[in-house]
GROMACS .gro file of C-alpha atoms in nm:
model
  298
    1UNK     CA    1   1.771  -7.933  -0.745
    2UNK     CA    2   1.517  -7.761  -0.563
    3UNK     CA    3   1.185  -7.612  -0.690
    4UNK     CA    4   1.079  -7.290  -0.574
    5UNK     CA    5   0.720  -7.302  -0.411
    6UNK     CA    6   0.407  -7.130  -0.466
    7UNK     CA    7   0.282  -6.834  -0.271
    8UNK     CA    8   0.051  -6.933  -0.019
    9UNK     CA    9  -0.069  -6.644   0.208
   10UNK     CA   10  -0.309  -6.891   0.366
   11UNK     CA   11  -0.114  -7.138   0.523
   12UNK     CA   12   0.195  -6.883   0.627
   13UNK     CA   13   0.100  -6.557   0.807
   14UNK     CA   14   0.315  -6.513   1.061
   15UNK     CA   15   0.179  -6.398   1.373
   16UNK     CA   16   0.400  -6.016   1.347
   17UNK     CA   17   0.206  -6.012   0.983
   18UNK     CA   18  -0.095  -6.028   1.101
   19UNK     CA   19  -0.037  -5.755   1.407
   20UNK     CA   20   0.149  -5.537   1.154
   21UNK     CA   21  -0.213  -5.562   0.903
   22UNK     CA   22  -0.420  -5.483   1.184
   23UNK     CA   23  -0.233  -5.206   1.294
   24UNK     CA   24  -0.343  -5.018   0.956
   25UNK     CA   25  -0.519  -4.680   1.100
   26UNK     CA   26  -0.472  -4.438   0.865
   27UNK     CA   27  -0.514  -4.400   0.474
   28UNK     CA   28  -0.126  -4.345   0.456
   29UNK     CA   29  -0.101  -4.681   0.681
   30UNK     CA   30  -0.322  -4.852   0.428
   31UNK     CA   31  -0.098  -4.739   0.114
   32UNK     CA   32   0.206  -4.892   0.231
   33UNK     CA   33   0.024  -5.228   0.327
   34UNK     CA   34  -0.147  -5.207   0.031
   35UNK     CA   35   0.214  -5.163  -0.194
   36UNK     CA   36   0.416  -5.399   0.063
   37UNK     CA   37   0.151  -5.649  -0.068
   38UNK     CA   38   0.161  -5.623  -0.397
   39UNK     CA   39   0.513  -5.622  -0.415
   40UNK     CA   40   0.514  -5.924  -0.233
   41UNK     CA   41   0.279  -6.082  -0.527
   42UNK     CA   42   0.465  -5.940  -0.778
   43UNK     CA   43   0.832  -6.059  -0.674
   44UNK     CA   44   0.739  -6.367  -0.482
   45UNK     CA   45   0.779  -6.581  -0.808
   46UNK     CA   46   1.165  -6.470  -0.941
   47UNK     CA   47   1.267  -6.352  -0.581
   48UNK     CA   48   1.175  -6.717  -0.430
   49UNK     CA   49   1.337  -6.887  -0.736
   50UNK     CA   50   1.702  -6.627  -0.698
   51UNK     CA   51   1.673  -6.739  -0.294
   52UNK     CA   52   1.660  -7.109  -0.390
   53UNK     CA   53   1.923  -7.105  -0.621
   54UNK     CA   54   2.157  -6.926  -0.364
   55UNK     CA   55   2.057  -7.181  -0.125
   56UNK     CA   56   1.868  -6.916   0.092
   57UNK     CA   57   1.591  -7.110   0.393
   58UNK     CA   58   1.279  -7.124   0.218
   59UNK     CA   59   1.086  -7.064   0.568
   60UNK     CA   60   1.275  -6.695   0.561
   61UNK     CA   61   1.162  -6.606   0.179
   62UNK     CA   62   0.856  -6.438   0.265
   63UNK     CA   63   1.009  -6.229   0.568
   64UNK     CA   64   1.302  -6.136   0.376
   65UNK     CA   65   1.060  -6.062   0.045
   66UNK     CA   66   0.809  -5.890   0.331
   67UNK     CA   67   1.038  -5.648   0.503
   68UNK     CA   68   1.220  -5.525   0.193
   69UNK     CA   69   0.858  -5.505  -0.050
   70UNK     CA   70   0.733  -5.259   0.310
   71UNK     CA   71   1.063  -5.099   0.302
   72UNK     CA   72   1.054  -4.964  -0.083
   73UNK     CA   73   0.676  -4.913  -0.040
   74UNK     CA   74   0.723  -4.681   0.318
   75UNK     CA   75   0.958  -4.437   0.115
   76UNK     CA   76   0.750  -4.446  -0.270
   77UNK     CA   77   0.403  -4.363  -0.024
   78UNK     CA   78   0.669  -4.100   0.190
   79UNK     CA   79   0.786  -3.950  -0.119
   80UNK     CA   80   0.397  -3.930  -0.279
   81UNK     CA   81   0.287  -3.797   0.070
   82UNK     CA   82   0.601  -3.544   0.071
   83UNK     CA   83   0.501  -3.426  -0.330
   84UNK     CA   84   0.110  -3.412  -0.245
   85UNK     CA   85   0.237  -3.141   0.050
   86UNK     CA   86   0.440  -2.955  -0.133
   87UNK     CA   87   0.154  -2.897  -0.415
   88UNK     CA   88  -0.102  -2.847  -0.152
   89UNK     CA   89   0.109  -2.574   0.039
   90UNK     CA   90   0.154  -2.407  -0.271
   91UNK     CA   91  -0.166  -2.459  -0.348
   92UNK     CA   92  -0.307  -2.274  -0.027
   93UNK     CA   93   0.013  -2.015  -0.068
   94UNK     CA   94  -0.130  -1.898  -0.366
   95UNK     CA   95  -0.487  -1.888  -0.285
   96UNK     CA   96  -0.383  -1.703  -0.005
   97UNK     CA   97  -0.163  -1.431  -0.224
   98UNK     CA   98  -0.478  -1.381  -0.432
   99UNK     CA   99  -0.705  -1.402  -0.186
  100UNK     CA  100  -0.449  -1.131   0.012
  101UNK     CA  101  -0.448  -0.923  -0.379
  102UNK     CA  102  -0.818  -0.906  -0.417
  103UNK     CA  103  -0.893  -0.754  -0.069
  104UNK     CA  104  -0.608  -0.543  -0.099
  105UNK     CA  105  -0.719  -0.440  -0.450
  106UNK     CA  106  -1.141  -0.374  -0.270
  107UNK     CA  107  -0.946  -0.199  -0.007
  108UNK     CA  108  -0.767   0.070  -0.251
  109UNK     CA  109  -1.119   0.030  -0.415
  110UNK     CA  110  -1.337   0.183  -0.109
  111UNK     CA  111  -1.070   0.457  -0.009
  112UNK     CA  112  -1.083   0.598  -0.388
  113UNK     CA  113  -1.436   0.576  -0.368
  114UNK     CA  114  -1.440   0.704  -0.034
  115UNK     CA  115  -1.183   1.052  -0.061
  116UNK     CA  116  -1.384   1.255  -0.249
  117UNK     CA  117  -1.659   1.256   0.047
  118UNK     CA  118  -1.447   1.295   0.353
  119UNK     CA  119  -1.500   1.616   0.547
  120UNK     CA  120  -1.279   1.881   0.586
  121UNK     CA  121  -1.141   1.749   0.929
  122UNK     CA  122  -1.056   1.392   0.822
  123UNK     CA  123  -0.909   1.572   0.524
  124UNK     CA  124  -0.689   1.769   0.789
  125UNK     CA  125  -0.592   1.471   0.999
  126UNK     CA  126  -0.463   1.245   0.633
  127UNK     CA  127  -0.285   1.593   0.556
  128UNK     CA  128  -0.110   1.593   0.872
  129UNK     CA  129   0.030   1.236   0.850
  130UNK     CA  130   0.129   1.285   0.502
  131UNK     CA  131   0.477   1.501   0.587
  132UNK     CA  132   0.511   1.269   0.951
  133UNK     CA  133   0.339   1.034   1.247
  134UNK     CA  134   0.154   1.288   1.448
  135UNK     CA  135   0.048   1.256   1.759
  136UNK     CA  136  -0.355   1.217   1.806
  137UNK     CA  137  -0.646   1.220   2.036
  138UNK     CA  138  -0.828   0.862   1.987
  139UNK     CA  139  -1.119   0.999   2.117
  140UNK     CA  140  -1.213   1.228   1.808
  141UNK     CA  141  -1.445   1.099   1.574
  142UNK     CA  142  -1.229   1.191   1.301
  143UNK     CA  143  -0.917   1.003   1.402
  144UNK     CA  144  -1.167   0.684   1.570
  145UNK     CA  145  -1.335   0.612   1.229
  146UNK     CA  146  -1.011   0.671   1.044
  147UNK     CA  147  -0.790   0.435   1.304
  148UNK     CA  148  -1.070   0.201   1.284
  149UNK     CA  149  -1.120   0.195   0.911
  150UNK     CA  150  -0.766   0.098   0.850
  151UNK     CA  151  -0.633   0.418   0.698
  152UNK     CA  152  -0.441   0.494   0.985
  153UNK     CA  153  -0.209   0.299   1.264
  154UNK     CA  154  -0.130   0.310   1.574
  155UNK     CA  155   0.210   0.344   1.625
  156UNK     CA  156   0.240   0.373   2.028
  157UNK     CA  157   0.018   0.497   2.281
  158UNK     CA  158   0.076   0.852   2.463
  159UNK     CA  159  -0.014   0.939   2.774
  160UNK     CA  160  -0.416   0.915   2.849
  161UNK     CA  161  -0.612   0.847   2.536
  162UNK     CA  162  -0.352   0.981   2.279
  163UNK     CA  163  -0.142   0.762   2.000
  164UNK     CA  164   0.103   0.843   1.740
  165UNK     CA  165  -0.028   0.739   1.408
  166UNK     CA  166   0.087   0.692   1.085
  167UNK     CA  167  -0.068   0.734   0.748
  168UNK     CA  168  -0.121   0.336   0.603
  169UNK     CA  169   0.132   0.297   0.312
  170UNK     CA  170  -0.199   0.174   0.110
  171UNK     CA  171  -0.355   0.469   0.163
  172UNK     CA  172  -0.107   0.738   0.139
  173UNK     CA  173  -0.019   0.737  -0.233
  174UNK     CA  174  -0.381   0.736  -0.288
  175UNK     CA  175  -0.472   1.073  -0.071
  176UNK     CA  176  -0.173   1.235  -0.257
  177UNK     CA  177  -0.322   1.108  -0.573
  178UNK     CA  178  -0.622   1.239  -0.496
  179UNK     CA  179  -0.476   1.550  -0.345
  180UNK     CA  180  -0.332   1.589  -0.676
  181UNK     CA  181  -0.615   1.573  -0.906
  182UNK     CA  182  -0.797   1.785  -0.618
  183UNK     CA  183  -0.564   2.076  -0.669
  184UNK     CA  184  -0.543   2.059  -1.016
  185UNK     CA  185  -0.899   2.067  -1.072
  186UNK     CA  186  -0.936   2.381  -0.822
  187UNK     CA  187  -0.628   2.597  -1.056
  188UNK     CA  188  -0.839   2.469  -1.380
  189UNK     CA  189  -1.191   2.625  -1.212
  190UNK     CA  190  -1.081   2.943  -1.102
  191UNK     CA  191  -0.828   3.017  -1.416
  192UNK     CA  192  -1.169   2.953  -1.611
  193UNK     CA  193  -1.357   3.219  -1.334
  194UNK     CA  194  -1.076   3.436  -1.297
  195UNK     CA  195  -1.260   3.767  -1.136
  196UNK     CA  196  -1.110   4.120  -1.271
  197UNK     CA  197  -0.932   4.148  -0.913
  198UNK     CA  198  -0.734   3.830  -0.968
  199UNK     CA  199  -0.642   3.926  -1.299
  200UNK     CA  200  -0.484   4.172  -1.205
  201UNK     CA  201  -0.274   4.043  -0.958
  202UNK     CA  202  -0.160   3.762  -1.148
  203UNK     CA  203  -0.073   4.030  -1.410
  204UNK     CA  204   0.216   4.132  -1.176
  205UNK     CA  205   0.399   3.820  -1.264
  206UNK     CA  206   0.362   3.934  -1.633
  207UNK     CA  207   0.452   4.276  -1.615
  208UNK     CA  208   0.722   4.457  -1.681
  209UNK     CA  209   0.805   4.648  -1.474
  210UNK     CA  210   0.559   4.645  -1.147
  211UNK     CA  211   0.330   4.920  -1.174
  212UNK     CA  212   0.208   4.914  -0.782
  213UNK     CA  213   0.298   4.731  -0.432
  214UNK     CA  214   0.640   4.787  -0.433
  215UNK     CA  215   0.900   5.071  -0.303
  216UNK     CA  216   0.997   5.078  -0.640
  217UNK     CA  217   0.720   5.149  -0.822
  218UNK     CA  218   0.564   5.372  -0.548
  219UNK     CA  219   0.208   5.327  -0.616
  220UNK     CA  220  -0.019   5.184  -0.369
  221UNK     CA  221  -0.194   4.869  -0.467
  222UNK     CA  222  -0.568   4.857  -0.414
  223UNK     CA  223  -0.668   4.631  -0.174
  224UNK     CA  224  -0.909   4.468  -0.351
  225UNK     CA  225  -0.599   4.325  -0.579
  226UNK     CA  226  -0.457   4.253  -0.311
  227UNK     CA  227  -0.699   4.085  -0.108
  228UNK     CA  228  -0.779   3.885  -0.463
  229UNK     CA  229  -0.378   3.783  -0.414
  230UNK     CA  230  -0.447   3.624  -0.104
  231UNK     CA  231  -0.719   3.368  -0.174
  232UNK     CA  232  -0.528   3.290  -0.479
  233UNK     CA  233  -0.260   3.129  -0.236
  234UNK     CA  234  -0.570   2.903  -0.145
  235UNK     CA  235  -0.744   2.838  -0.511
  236UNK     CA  236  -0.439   2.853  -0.736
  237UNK     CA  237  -0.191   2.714  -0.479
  238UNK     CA  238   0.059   2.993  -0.471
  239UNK     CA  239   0.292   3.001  -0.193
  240UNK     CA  240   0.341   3.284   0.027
  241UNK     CA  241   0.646   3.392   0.272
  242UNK     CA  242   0.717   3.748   0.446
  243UNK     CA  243   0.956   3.924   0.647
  244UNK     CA  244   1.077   4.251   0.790
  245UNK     CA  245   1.206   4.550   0.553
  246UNK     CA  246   1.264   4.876   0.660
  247UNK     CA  247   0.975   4.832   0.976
  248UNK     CA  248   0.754   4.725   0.753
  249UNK     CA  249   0.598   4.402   0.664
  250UNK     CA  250   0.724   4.222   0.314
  251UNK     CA  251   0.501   3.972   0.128
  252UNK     CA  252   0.676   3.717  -0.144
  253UNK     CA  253   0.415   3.541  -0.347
  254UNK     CA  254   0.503   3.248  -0.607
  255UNK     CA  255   0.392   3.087  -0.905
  256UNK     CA  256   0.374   2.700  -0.887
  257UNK     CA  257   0.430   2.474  -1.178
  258UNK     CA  258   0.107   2.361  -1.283
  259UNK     CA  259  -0.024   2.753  -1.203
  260UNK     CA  260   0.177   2.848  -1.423
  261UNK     CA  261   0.154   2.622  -1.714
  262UNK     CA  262  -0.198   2.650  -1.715
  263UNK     CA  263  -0.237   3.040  -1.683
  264UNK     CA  264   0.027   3.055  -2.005
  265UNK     CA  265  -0.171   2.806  -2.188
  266UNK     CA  266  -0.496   2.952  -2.115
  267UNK     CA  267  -0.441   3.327  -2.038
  268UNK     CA  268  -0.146   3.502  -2.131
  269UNK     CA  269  -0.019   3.261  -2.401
  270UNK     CA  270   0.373   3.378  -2.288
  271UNK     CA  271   0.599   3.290  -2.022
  272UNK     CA  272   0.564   3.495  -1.688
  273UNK     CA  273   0.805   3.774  -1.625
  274UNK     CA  274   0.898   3.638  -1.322
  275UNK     CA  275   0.751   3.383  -1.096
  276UNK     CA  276   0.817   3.565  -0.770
  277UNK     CA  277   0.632   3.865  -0.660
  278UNK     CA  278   0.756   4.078  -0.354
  279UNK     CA  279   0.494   4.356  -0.255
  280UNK     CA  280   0.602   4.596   0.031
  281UNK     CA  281   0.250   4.646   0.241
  282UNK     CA  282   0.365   5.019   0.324
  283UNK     CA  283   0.228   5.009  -0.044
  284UNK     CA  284  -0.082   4.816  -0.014
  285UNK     CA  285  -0.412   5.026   0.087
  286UNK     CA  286  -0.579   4.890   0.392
  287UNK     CA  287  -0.935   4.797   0.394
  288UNK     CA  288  -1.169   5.079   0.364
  289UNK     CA  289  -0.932   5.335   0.305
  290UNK     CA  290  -0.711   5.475   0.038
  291UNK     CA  291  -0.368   5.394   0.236
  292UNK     CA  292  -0.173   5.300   0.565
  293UNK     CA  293  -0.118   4.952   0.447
  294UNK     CA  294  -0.293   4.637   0.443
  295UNK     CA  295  -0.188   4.511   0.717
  296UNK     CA  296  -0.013   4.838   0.919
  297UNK     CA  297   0.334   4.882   1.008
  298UNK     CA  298   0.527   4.617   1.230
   0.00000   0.00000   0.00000
């Protein structure tokens, strides 16, 4: 019967062993040298004793042991390689999603902080590209600190130095956010200051029936009411249309929701008669004078 024999590194390193050790170049290289060995040590006693009792060449032991000890230890080092990837992708995935969340979050930052000190014409050019891509000179100030600011994109180039832009989707629920509050805290200021002339022009929405501006009632309205009407389509937001009746010019002016929640709240304390309002300017006075129509006849 034959007895297995002891490990002994020192008198059998094959020549392949030793060009296969000093091939080692990289940590990864290292690992599975460093696992092929010490499954080697740790099998070379029961493996060589299993290969002698099967009757397996003693001189082939340590190959056989060799090859399949760097065999399991290339795919447990592939596998730890493959995990340690995987974490550090996700890893840098999510420090790039927060990194990605915290400039987006500065970026809403500065443009809140920012709206409320725009002038009038950057104000004009984010109205514009609210409704629709418009198409824009580069070249103004306006749209050049906009563009370059990030709050609006080029979408193509025009001829010379104009593009079509389009409002940033960051920014444009912002602006009508801020639009919002904007308008609402105009209504609230001049409902507050309401001057006699606008009183009594929003009192045509209350009464019952018109007592001046229309055909019907045949009174003319003073101009100073109606004058009052107009800048009210600016500072209380109501909307204004016209047409042709008769030669003569037609106005329509209506009530918008807030408008009118807020003057029923806060000055009438009723519902409106009507939200619509349509004056006939044959019965408007003109400016300076006691008749002829604000605006003349068409």
């Amino acid at each position: 019967m034959r007895t297995h024999k002891p490990l002994n590194l020192g008198g059998f390193v094959p020549e392949w062993a030793i060009r296969f050790f000093d091939s080692i170049s990289s940590v990864t290289s290292a690992a599975r040298a460093l696992g092929t060995v010490l499954l080697v040590l740790l099998l070379w006693r029961p493996a060589s004793k299993l290969f002698s009792n099967i009757g397996f060449p003693d001189d082939y032991i340590i190959l056989f042991l060799t090859v399949g000890a760097f065999s399991v230890s290339y795919l447990v080092v592939r596998l730890l390689e493959i995990g340690c990837l995987k974490i550090l992708s996700l890893q840098n995935a999510r420090k790039a999603s927060l990194r990605k969340e915290r400039d987006l979050a500065n970026f809403k930052k500065k443009v809140r902080m920012t709206l409320p000190h725009l002038n009038p014409k950057e104000l004009r050019v984010l109205r514009e590209l609210v409704e629709s891509e418009q198409r824009m000179d580069i070249r103004e100030k306006e749209v050049s600190w906009l563009s370059k600011s990030g709050w609006i994109t080029k979408i193509h180039q025009a001829p010379a130095a104009e593009f079509f832009f389009q409002l940033s989707p960051v920014v444009r629920p912002l602006f009508i956010e801020f639009e919002k509050n904007r308008f609402k805290g105009m209504v609230n200021q001049t409902i507050s200051n309401l001057t006699e002339p606008q009183r009594n022009f929003l009192e045509l929405f209350w009464q019952e029936p018109i007592i001046h501006g229309t055909r019907e009632s045949q009174n003319s309205m003073p101009y100073k009411i109606y004058h009052a009407g107009l800048g009210l389509v600016t500072v209380l937001g109501l909307s204004k249309s016209e047409w042709r009746e008769g030669g003569h010019l037609c106005e329509r002016f209506a009530l918008n929701n807030y408008a009118k929640s807020r003057l029923e709240d806060e000055v009438y304390g009723i519902p409106p008669v009507r939200i619509e309002v349509d004056l006939n300017l044959e019965y408007v006075e003109g400016p300076g004078s006691s008749g002829g129509g604000a605006r003349g006849r068409i």
